[in-house]
Amino acid sequence: MSVECGYFVCTVIFIYLYALLAMAEERRQKQCTVILPTESMKAVAESVGVGQLQEESCAALSEEVSYRIKEIAQDALKFMHHGKRRKLTTSDIDNALKLKNVEPLYGFQSQEFIPFRFASGGGRELHFYEEKEVDLSDIINTPLPRVPLDVSLKAHWLSIEGVQPSIPENPPPAPKEQQKVESTEPLKVVKPGQEEEGAIQGKGQGATSADGKGKDKGLIRLKPRSTHELSVEQQLYYKEITEACVGSCEAKRAEALQSIATDPGLYQMLPRFSTFISEGVRVNVVQNNLALLIYLMRMVKALMDNPTLYLEKYLHELIPAVVTCIVSKQLCLRPDVDNHWALRDFAARLMAQSCKTFSTTTNNIQSRITKTFTKSWLDDKTQWTTRYGCIAGLAELGSDVIKTLILPRLSVEGTRIKAVMDGPVVSNIDKIGADHVQSLLLKHCAAVIAKIRPQPDTVEQYRAEYGYLGPMLCSHVMKARTQAALQAQQVNRTTLTITQPRPTLTVSQTGISGSTGPRTPSIIKVPSSLTLMSPRPGTPSQPSPPATKYIVMATSAGASSTQQVITLSSSQSASPVTSTVPSATSTLQPLVKLESGGGPGLTGQRPVQKYIVVSLPSSASSSLESKSSMLPTSISSTQLEAGMKLERSESPGASTQSPH
Amino acid sequence: MTLHEYHQSGDRILHGWRFPVLNLAHAHFIFKMAAVQGGLVDAVEEKDIKTEPSNDSGGNNNAGEARLLSPSPGSSASAGSAKSTTGAPEDQSTLLAVLQFLKKNKLTESVDILRREAGLPEDVLDSKGTDSSGAGSGAAADSADAAGGDASSLLSRVTGSSSAPAPAPTKAPGEDQPDVNVVLSAYSQQGDPALYGVYYNGLKRFIESVLDCHRAELSQLFYPLFVHMYLELVYNNHENEAKVFFEKFSGDQECYYADDLRVLSSLTKKEHMRGNETLLDFRTSKFVLRISRDSYQLLKRHLQERQNNQIWNIIQEHLYIDIFDGMPRSKSQIDAMSGSLAGEAKREANKAKVYYGLLKEPEIELPLDDEDEEAENEEGKPKKKKPKKDSMGSKSKKQDPNAPSQTRIPLPELKDSDKLDKIMYMKEATKRIRLAPDNLPSICFYSFLNAYQGLTAVDFTDDSSLIAGGFADSTVRVWSVTPKKLRKVKSAADLNLIDKESDDVLERIMDEKTASESKILYGHSGPVYGISFSPDRNYLLSSSEDGTIRLWSLQTFTCLVGYKGHNYPVWDTQFSPHGYYFISGGHDRVARLWATDHYQPLRMFSGHLADITCTRFHPNSNYVATGSSDRTIRLWDVLSGNCVRIFTGHKGPIHALAFSPNGKYLASGATDGRVLLWDIGHGLMIGELKGHTDTIYSLKFSRDGEILASGSMDYTVRLWNAMKAYDDLETDDFTATTGHVHLQDNSQELLLGTYMTKSTPVIHLHFTRRNLLLAAGAYNP
């Protein structure tokens, strides 16, 4: 086999190089054996007009080509190293080809991943580089993209006399993980090489050597002392920020809060901030200064939003402050006029957020907080303001809490509200309070009831169950249902626009199914569309079957990105729980870990689509036999009746070949 | 054998002749040392013999297929002189061999010149050359006659001998390339392929059964034996047996050979062996093992008892066993030194004397102020480069005994501006911060923003006023980091208008209109991999993938010269600390020494077995160090062209080198994330600094040599206590004859600080004259 021939073919099938590299990665153990399949040789030969290639020639060619490709890849690595990069780019391969005096391949100039497509059909598999036909006038008419920025030089201090300053240009001095480790496992040895530690101990002795010595001598390991000395700059910063946060200029405050929420170097200042907030709340609650309390809560929010901070160590100061803002009897000077309810809502949301983030089995924040709220709520003497705060705090903790703690007390609360509303006028303040509590309860409970209660909603039933609030709840629930239905449609529509077209699948399906006719609906054989099958509430013929939840996940190796779908529906509710679909924020956690089938588009193997269908039996037994017809996908979804819709459609590629 | 030996012999052979520069295919041979007393200037004469045309044609007619790399294009010719001894007939025969070679490659012009120079009659070559010129080497061998000095017989003798280096010229690969076949034919011995595994296994079992103290040493045999046995199998077309053999035993090899094994594994056919660099490396350079006499005897006895000729043959033919008397080395000692492509360095290779001391600073009349005056009295020697040098203990009033003589290589004379700069330097030096473990330097980081992963090289001027960056898009950019902006010189027409007598003429020649903070230099046609400022800040060098090195003027911001010679990517280049000379090295495995006013290299340093990845000048300009992908570092003598040191121990391609300011030590960093410290005088490894987790791209000693800074791909700058590394070494290590040092694992104690950047690989480090550390890299969001 002549060298030229080898190079020639290797140029042609250059696109396999990526696939080969991926394969080599997988099969590192069997380095000898990675060789291109002979079919590829045939395909390449056909592409250049050689019809019948002997099997032996193919085998010989593929060996030769594999060898040449490896040779080129090894040379390309050199260019990568000298280019001071970690990622091999196409230009490296071009340069390596040049080194071998082979014409480089043009048209593959991409810094990032090259979207090779995979297709198979008629027993053949192909990777190809899709080049779309481009209309010249389109290009001319589109406005020019922004000019890429020119290279520029920026200087900053990486270290000042051995200590790394915490400025945005430097990485955060203590990464969040480390802060977490420090707070949750204080006895664990701090990893060496952390800048802060390294710098401080660099003056005396290396971090690890100190630790190592301690270990060797069998001494009791002490909790690492964290120093919180502030440099002059930091002190200035602290002063500026706190002043701006509670000052009168709103623009400045926004800037300061932005800085708190994004600056990576605040770790050192956290104790000061938390003390500032806690003291501030203490003082201002007494003085009934609503504005300042709001500002302080916004600071808490900003701190929690900062991705580089781990607040766990300062919760003992922050949580009381936040809870104070939720349940305090009086937060403002004129409780009848000022909107302190908004502050309570906001603080309640903060509380819920910190519960979600920091609650562990050790600190039990969530249960402690829940207990606190419940206790004061149950107390008859509690004022309406506090009552409102307690309910808001509980309601924010999620639908489970509402279901178990609030719903049972709705009737009791209803009578209490009724007493204030219909009874003799005690005070205007009480009336306002009762009014707010009522709307709060309606707001939070309606959504939950809409989920758990089967249709139809009748006022009588509601009244029987929930007492005074029943009729109002009923109307709210109905409103919630229609809204959810509306949203579901919108969600459907958005998925349509978001999902990437994946023609790959179209092709592979024909290969798999071999027929273009309407497919028999079955869960496993669902093509690319990840439709969910569950008995629809819209089909009344089935008398309220037990709620079944499906999580359908699929992956396809041929897709350019792994797609995950978690779909949840509950048949008892009047509407699919659309809100859970993309964000999965509901109580339902995905039970199935997705196994992705190798690098997208790189493996060179047939993409394997995996569907994992999990059913979550709710109260009753699950009914898998409840197969509704396979739902067609996105396009048709708009035609569906309101009651019958699918949660999430996937892959418009499939839609193009759907029988509709 | 390497080219430098050839230089030696070439010198001997050609002594007395004025010998022109020959341009032989891609290679240039400098038989005449341009640097001999007369200085380098007389080399200009060489220019009158232009060999460019022949060079081009030679390059072109086989450029199409000849890009398969061979270690050195010239080495095949140099092989001709490899065996030559001092006798006159031998000399002539060598010459004939060269002529023969030239003729065969149709470099008739060169032939004529050489013959004229040598005073050989035309018929000498013709009568003896014709019969062999057409034939392959086999035929040439047959035609050897009794004359003894016959060129063809010499050629065949040389190429047939297995000790010859890489006789694979870039000339046409394939069928008409006898040399590669000759090289490979050493593998053609026939053994039962099935028995290879048995032999290997037998040896393995034997080595496992010997005493512990010998086992580590004998284990070194595994890798070279494995490679050669595999290659033999492949060469003899036992493809499947080779595959089985590889799979069975590749797992046993040391992990640091993984890269080579990967290359080897792809080589499964005899056809692949032709033109494969790695193969040629294994084959042409004997793998060097250092084994104690006891262990060696043990091995020999075993092999003789078992009559294991197969293995014995490989050992005899392909391995070089450097036997030493004394205790066998421990596993850690062996591991510290092994890892290179061709085993350890032979002990003799590091025996040559190296003048590592610094040159005396020239006398400069300083307009000293009082403060400096005092310093002068104390120091007793104000002209020294480093006023605090006495702390280093190596320099005193008299000439350093380890320093080369001032005129060992001719250095350019100092210009007035240079003297001014020296004065500035000394003033700054007095304000220098004394670094110590408890007084770490501040680090100023220059981030290149929006570089789009394209930053490939960075350099700072010595006075830290300018930064240059080389980019993958072929551009070179220069920034001024001082308020002083970059200005071009006015055009010729405008210059005419200037009053040349005025005092500020230097200011007047600059064009204010062009003032800007940065300038872009266009000219290369490939990524710029190496970049270096001249010490006087007037020039900038850049080396690129396009095979050229360009010299740019920082006055006019234009390209002055394109130095062609490397036909492959040039990975690195650096100016000499005294200016004028520069060194370059690249993919063709040859480092070249150039002078700015010569378009051809003055020296070629060949010997590396893989790409030369980085090049550095010794502070005294008498030596250059090159690091290579073959995982060795070589130190070359600029005067003689000899390789005077080979350092092995890295487990990956070397990407960073740094000399200590006193010239005694060398630090090297590689893709394996380790920094190794070397004592140049003794030729020993003296320290291993572990900590980085990725390729080290930059190393720099502080101005006093107390602290070593290393920058890496792992986004960190680390500071190491270099003084402690020297001190910790026991002095009797140097006196030990065995030439190996027991290193302690004290990296963590030596590490003074780690500074993480924000996803910015650190690709250059520089200490300012006041010991502020500057670092540079491109931010990769």
Tab-separated table of C-alpha atoms in Angstrom, chain A residues 1-4 7 24 28-33 35 59-60 63-68 70-71 74-75 77-87 89 91-92 94-96 98-102 111-112 147-165 167-172 192-196 198-199 201-209 213 264, chain B residues 63-68 230 239 243 246-247 250 258 261-263 265-269 271-277 437-453 455-457 467 471 477 479 481 520 525-527 529 545 568-569 571 587 611-613 629 655 671 694-695 697 713-715 717-718 748-749 751-758 761 763 772 775 780:
chain	number	residue	atom	x	y	z
A	1	MET	CA	0.000	0.000	0.000
A	2	SER	CA	1.584	3.155	-1.019
A	3	VAL	CA	1.819	5.983	1.347
A	4	GLU	CA	0.153	8.403	-1.005
A	7	TYR	CA	-2.978	9.683	2.786
A	24	ALA	CA	-9.587	5.108	21.253
A	28	ARG	CA	-7.674	2.315	25.680
A	29	GLN	CA	-7.028	-1.158	26.892
A	30	LYS	CA	-7.014	-2.603	23.448
A	31	GLN	CA	-4.923	-0.107	21.640
A	32	CYS	CA	-3.902	-2.465	18.899
A	33	THR	CA	-7.331	-3.267	17.814
A	35	ILE	CA	-9.187	-0.063	13.230
A	59	ALA	CA	-9.103	-4.559	4.829
A	60	ALA	CA	-5.663	-3.502	3.722
A	63	GLU	CA	-5.407	-0.780	8.286
A	64	GLU	CA	-3.282	1.611	6.369
A	65	VAL	CA	-5.686	4.446	6.851
A	66	SER	CA	-6.092	3.756	10.532
A	67	TYR	CA	-2.360	3.899	10.904
A	68	ARG	CA	-2.049	7.130	8.981
A	70	LYS	CA	-3.204	7.787	14.182
A	71	GLU	CA	0.027	9.206	12.909
A	74	GLN	CA	-0.217	12.148	17.180
A	75	ASP	CA	1.291	15.000	15.256
A	77	LEU	CA	-1.303	16.633	19.540
A	78	LYS	CA	2.069	18.306	19.263
A	79	PHE	CA	0.438	21.344	17.788
A	80	MET	CA	-2.108	21.364	20.524
A	81	HIS	CA	0.581	21.315	23.171
A	82	HIS	CA	2.516	24.085	21.544
A	83	GLY	CA	-0.655	26.052	21.071
A	84	LYS	CA	-0.978	25.889	24.850
A	85	ARG	CA	-4.406	24.431	24.667
A	86	ARG	CA	-6.143	21.462	26.182
A	87	LYS	CA	-8.481	20.847	23.337
A	89	THR	CA	-8.842	21.701	17.240
A	91	SER	CA	-6.421	23.625	12.876
A	92	ASP	CA	-4.086	21.280	14.729
A	94	ASP	CA	-4.612	20.813	9.421
A	95	ASN	CA	-1.126	21.638	10.606
A	96	ALA	CA	-0.341	17.980	11.135
A	98	LYS	CA	0.743	20.019	6.356
A	99	LEU	CA	3.608	18.417	8.209
A	100	LYS	CA	3.055	15.292	6.174
A	101	ASN	CA	2.797	17.400	3.053
A	102	VAL	CA	-0.848	16.646	2.655
A	111	GLN	CA	-13.289	26.478	17.582
A	112	GLU	CA	-15.898	24.260	19.042
A	147	VAL	CA	-17.288	42.420	15.353
A	148	PRO	CA	-15.334	40.144	17.689
A	149	LEU	CA	-13.448	42.066	20.279
A	150	ASP	CA	-9.792	42.645	19.727
A	151	VAL	CA	-7.180	41.139	21.933
A	152	SER	CA	-6.402	43.313	24.862
A	153	LEU	CA	-4.138	43.192	27.830
A	154	LYS	CA	-5.240	43.625	31.387
A	155	ALA	CA	-3.100	43.546	34.478
A	156	HIS	CA	-4.087	42.673	37.997
A	157	TRP	CA	-2.420	41.530	41.172
A	158	LEU	CA	-2.314	37.798	41.457
A	159	SER	CA	-0.480	38.055	44.715
A	160	ILE	CA	0.792	40.842	46.898
A	161	GLU	CA	3.818	39.808	48.888
A	162	GLY	CA	2.664	36.264	48.938
A	163	VAL	CA	-0.979	36.860	49.719
A	164	GLN	CA	-3.601	36.654	47.055
A	165	PRO	CA	-5.970	39.603	47.150
A	167	ILE	CA	-10.638	40.709	43.758
A	168	PRO	CA	-12.921	39.617	40.970
A	169	GLU	CA	-9.945	38.933	38.712
A	170	ASN	CA	-8.761	36.214	41.033
A	171	PRO	CA	-10.681	33.076	41.710
A	172	PRO	CA	-12.651	33.094	44.948
A	192	PRO	CA	-3.419	21.899	50.560
A	193	GLY	CA	-3.005	24.277	47.736
A	194	GLN	CA	-5.936	26.412	48.597
A	195	GLU	CA	-4.775	29.877	47.908
A	196	GLU	CA	-5.760	31.359	51.177
A	198	GLY	CA	-1.222	28.392	51.030
A	199	ALA	CA	-0.602	32.065	51.171
A	201	GLN	CA	0.994	29.386	55.697
A	202	GLY	CA	3.431	30.035	52.941
A	203	LYS	CA	4.895	32.628	55.213
A	204	GLY	CA	5.561	30.161	57.900
A	205	GLN	CA	5.411	26.692	56.550
A	206	GLY	CA	3.694	24.808	53.774
A	207	ALA	CA	0.130	23.921	54.449
A	208	THR	CA	0.501	20.219	54.043
A	209	SER	CA	3.660	19.933	55.960
A	213	LYS	CA	3.221	16.941	61.107
A	264	PRO	CA	-16.489	36.279	44.332
B	63	ALA	CA	9.296	17.766	-1.236
B	64	GLY	CA	6.308	15.946	-2.533
B	65	GLU	CA	7.053	12.744	-0.842
B	66	ALA	CA	10.014	13.391	1.314
B	67	ARG	CA	8.284	14.986	4.220
B	68	LEU	CA	8.517	11.853	6.225
B	230	TYR	CA	7.847	-6.352	19.021
B	239	GLU	CA	1.540	-9.511	12.496
B	243	LYS	CA	-0.342	-8.222	18.333
B	246	PHE	CA	1.953	-6.564	22.564
B	247	GLU	CA	-1.280	-7.214	24.326
B	250	SER	CA	2.431	-3.968	27.191
B	258	ALA	CA	2.551	4.915	27.762
B	261	LEU	CA	3.564	2.396	23.546
B	262	ARG	CA	0.612	4.073	21.941
B	263	VAL	CA	2.738	4.966	18.965
B	265	SER	CA	0.737	-0.101	19.027
B	266	SER	CA	-0.373	1.649	15.904
B	267	LEU	CA	2.563	0.197	14.066
B	268	THR	CA	1.437	-3.175	12.930
B	269	LYS	CA	2.877	-3.627	9.482
B	271	GLU	CA	5.267	-0.990	5.619
B	272	HIS	CA	4.530	1.273	8.522
B	273	MET	CA	8.049	0.924	9.804
B	274	ARG	CA	9.425	2.776	6.898
B	275	GLY	CA	9.496	6.394	7.706
B	276	ASN	CA	8.188	6.114	11.192
B	277	GLU	CA	10.115	8.475	13.375
B	437	PRO	CA	10.755	32.284	51.900
B	438	ASP	CA	9.280	34.827	54.280
B	439	ASN	CA	9.453	37.584	51.734
B	440	LEU	CA	7.674	36.370	48.685
B	441	PRO	CA	7.416	38.405	45.531
B	442	SER	CA	4.256	40.129	44.448
B	443	ILE	CA	2.832	38.773	41.251
B	444	CYS	CA	1.319	40.958	38.616
B	445	PHE	CA	-0.705	39.010	36.126
B	446	TYR	CA	-1.196	40.197	32.572
B	447	SER	CA	-4.288	38.554	31.158
B	448	PHE	CA	-4.818	38.493	27.436
B	449	LEU	CA	-8.509	39.007	26.957
B	450	ASN	CA	-10.442	38.004	23.866
B	451	ALA	CA	-7.571	35.887	22.667
B	452	TYR	CA	-9.978	33.140	21.672
B	453	GLN	CA	-7.561	30.427	22.683
B	455	LEU	CA	-2.259	32.953	22.405
B	456	THR	CA	0.733	30.751	21.795
B	457	ALA	CA	3.764	32.629	23.058
B	467	ILE	CA	5.170	42.635	26.140
B	471	PHE	CA	-0.886	34.219	18.217
B	477	ARG	CA	1.498	41.865	18.830
B	479	TRP	CA	2.260	46.143	23.809
B	481	VAL	CA	3.069	48.520	29.461
B	520	ILE	CA	0.610	44.268	15.243
B	525	SER	CA	1.814	32.320	7.683
B	526	GLY	CA	1.257	30.014	10.613
B	527	PRO	CA	0.843	30.093	14.363
B	529	TYR	CA	5.122	29.453	18.658
B	545	GLU	CA	4.696	26.937	12.166
B	568	TYR	CA	9.191	22.353	9.642
B	569	PRO	CA	7.508	24.219	12.457
B	571	TRP	CA	8.762	25.591	18.209
B	587	HIS	CA	10.145	19.780	14.535
B	611	ASP	CA	11.116	17.584	18.218
B	612	ILE	CA	13.028	20.274	19.988
B	613	THR	CA	10.367	21.964	22.038
B	629	SER	CA	9.893	15.642	22.991
B	655	HIS	CA	8.163	22.637	27.548
B	671	THR	CA	4.070	17.863	30.421
B	694	ASP	CA	-0.535	19.820	34.100
B	695	THR	CA	2.055	20.895	31.587
B	697	TYR	CA	4.922	26.155	30.223
B	713	MET	CA	-1.598	24.833	32.295
B	714	ASP	CA	-3.302	23.942	35.585
B	715	TYR	CA	-3.998	27.656	36.152
B	717	VAL	CA	1.734	29.943	39.552
B	718	ARG	CA	3.870	28.203	42.110
B	748	GLN	CA	6.057	20.174	49.726
B	749	GLU	CA	8.688	21.768	51.902
B	751	LEU	CA	6.767	24.899	47.790
B	752	LEU	CA	6.397	28.431	49.037
B	753	GLY	CA	3.106	29.380	47.525
B	754	THR	CA	0.451	28.459	45.035
B	755	TYR	CA	-1.528	31.144	43.310
B	756	MET	CA	-4.536	30.148	41.354
B	757	THR	CA	-5.591	32.173	38.352
B	758	LYS	CA	-9.093	32.396	37.051
B	761	PRO	CA	-3.089	29.085	31.893
B	763	ILE	CA	2.384	30.610	29.772
B	772	LEU	CA	8.484	41.720	40.940
B	775	ALA	CA	2.989	36.454	34.673
B	780	ASN	CA	-10.307	31.251	28.649
